[in-house]
Coordinates of C-alpha atoms in Angstrom, one line a residue:
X562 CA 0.0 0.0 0.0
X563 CA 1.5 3.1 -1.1
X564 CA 1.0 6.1 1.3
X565 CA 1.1 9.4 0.2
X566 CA 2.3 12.2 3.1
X567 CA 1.8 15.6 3.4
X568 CA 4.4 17.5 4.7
X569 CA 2.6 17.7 8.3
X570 CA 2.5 14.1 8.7
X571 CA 6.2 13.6 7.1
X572 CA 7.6 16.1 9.5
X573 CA 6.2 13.8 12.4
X574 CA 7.6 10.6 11.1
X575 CA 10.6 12.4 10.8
X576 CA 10.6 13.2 14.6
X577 CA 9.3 9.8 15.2
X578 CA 12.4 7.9 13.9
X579 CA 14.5 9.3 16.8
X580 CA 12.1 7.3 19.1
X581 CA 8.4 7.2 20.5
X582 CA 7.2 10.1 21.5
X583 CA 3.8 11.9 22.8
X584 CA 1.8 14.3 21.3
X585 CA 2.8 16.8 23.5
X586 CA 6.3 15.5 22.9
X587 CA 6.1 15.7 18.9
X588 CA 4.9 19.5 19.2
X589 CA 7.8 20.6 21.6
X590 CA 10.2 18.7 19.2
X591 CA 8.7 20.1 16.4
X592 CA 9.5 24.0 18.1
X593 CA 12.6 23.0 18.9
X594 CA 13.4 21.6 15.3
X595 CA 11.6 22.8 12.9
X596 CA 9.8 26.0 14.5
X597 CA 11.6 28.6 12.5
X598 CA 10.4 27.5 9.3
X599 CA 7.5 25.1 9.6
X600 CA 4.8 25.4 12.7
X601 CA 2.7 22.5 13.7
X602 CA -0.2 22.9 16.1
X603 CA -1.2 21.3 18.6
X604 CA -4.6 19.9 16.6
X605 CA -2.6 19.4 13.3
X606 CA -0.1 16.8 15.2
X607 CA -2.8 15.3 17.0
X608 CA -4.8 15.2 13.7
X609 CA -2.1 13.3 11.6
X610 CA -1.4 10.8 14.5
X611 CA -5.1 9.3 14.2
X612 CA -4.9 9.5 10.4
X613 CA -1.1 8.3 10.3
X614 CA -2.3 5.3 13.2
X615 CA -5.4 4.5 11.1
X616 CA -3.2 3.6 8.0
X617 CA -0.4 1.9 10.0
X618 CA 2.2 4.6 9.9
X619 CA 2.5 4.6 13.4
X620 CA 1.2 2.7 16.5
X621 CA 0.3 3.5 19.4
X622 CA 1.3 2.4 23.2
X623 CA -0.2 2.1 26.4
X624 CA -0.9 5.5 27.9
X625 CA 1.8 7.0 30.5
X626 CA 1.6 10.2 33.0
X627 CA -1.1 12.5 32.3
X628 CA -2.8 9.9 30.1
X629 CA -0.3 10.7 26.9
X630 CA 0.2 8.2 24.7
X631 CA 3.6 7.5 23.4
X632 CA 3.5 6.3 18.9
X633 CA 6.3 4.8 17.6
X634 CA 6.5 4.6 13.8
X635 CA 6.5 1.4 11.7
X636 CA 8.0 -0.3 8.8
X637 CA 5.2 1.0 6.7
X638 CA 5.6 4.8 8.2
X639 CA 9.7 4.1 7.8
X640 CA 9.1 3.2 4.2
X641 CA 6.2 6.2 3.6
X642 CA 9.1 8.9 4.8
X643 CA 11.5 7.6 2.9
X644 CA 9.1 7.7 -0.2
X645 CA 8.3 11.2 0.8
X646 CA 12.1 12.5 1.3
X647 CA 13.1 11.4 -1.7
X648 CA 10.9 12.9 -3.6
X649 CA 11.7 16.6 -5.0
X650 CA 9.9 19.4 -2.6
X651 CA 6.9 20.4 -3.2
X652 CA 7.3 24.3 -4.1
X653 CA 6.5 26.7 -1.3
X654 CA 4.1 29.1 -0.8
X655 CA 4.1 32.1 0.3
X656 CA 1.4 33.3 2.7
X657 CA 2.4 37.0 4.3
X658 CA -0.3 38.4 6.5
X659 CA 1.2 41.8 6.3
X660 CA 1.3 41.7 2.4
X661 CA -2.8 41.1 2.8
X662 CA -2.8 44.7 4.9
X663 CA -0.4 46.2 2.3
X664 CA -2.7 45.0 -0.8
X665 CA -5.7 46.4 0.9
X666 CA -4.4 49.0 2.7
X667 CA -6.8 51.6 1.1
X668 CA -9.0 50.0 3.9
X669 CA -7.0 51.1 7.1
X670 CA -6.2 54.5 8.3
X671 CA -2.7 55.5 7.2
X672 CA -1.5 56.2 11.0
X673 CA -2.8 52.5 11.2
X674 CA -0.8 51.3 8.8
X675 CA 2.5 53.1 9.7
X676 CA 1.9 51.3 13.4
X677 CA 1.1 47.5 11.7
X678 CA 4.3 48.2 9.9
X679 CA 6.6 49.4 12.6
X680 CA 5.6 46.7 14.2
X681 CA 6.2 44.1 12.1
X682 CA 9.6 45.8 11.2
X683 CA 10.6 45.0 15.1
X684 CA 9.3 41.4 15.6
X685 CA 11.4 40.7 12.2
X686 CA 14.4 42.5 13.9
X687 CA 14.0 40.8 16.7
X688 CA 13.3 37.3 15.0
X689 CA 17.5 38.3 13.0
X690 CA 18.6 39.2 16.3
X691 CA 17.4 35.3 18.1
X692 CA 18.7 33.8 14.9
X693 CA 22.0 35.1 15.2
X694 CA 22.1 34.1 18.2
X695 CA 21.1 31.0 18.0
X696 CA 23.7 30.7 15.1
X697 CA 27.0 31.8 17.5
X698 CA 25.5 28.5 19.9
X699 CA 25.6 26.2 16.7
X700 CA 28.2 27.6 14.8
X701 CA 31.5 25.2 16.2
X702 CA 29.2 22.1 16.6
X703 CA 29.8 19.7 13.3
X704 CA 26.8 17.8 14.5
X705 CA 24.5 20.6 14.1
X706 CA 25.6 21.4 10.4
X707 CA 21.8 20.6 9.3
X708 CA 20.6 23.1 11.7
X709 CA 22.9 25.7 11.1
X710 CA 22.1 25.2 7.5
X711 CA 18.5 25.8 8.0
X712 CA 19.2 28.7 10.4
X713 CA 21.4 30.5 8.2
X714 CA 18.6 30.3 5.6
X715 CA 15.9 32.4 8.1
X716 CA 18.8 34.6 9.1
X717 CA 19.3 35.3 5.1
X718 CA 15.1 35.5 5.0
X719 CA 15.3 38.0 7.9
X720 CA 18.1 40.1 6.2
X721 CA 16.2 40.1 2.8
X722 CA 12.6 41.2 4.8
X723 CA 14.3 43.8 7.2
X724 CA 15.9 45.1 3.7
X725 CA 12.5 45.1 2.1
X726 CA 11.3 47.3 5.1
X727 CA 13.9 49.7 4.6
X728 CA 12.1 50.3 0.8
X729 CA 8.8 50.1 1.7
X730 CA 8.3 54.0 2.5
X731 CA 9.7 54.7 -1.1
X732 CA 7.7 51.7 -2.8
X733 CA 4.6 52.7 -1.4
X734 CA 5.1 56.6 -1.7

């Protein structure tokens, strides 16, 4: 039987193949991991672990503490991710929030508009500054280079956006 993953459910059985994990586990690893350039909720993970259990990607154990239920993945979920990794990436999509306000902006007060920027402009300067951060911590650590790899990529993001800022006053006039 030939699964087919979205990137939601590979991302788990990615996680997975370091060991059995909880719900609560998978979305904390999933911060940690992959939270700078993919989120998962809480309901999405919880979601994909009754589909990905229904079609024998995973199983599930006996409940521990709290009544959380460790899932392990399987041969089938093993062979499913390896399927899916293999496979060229599906192209991404952009989806900006602040580009929505921009586009309609002729529907927000201009004083409005100046403050949803400013403060986007700071969480993005912010987000650099935790990057670069983050970076100095990984930087000498050779078993971290897929990380770092990934990290240097939002810090490059970051750059680009914060540089886009800078613009945006002459772009929009």
């Amino acid at each position: 039987m030939v699964h087919q993953l979205n990137a939601t459910a590979a991302a788990l059985l990615g996680l997975l193949h370091r060991g059995p994990m909880t719900g609560w586990d998978l979305v904390a690893a999933a911060q940690e991991r992959i939270g700078n350039f993919w989120t998962l909720t809480q309901s999405q993970v919880y979601r994909e672990l009754t589909r990905m259990t229904a079609t024998g990607l995973v199983t599930v154990g006996e409940p521990g503490p709290r009544d959380r239920k460790p899932y392990t993945i399987t041969r089938a979920g093993r062979r499913a991710f390896a399927d899916w990794i293999n496979q060229d990436p599906a192209r991404e999509q952009i989806r900006v929030p602040l580009l929505l306000s921009i586009q309609f902006s002729d529907h927000i007060e201009p004083h409005r508009l100046r403050e949803i920027i400013a403060a986007q402009r700071a969480a993005h300067a912010e987000r650099l500054a935790e990057y670069r951060a983050a970076e100095k911590l990984l930087a000498d650590k050779p078993d971290q280079a897929t990380r770092l790899a990934t990290l240097r990529f939002g810090i490059r993001h970051e750059q680009a956006v914060l540089a886009w800022f800078d613009e945006l006053p002459e772009l929009m006039g």
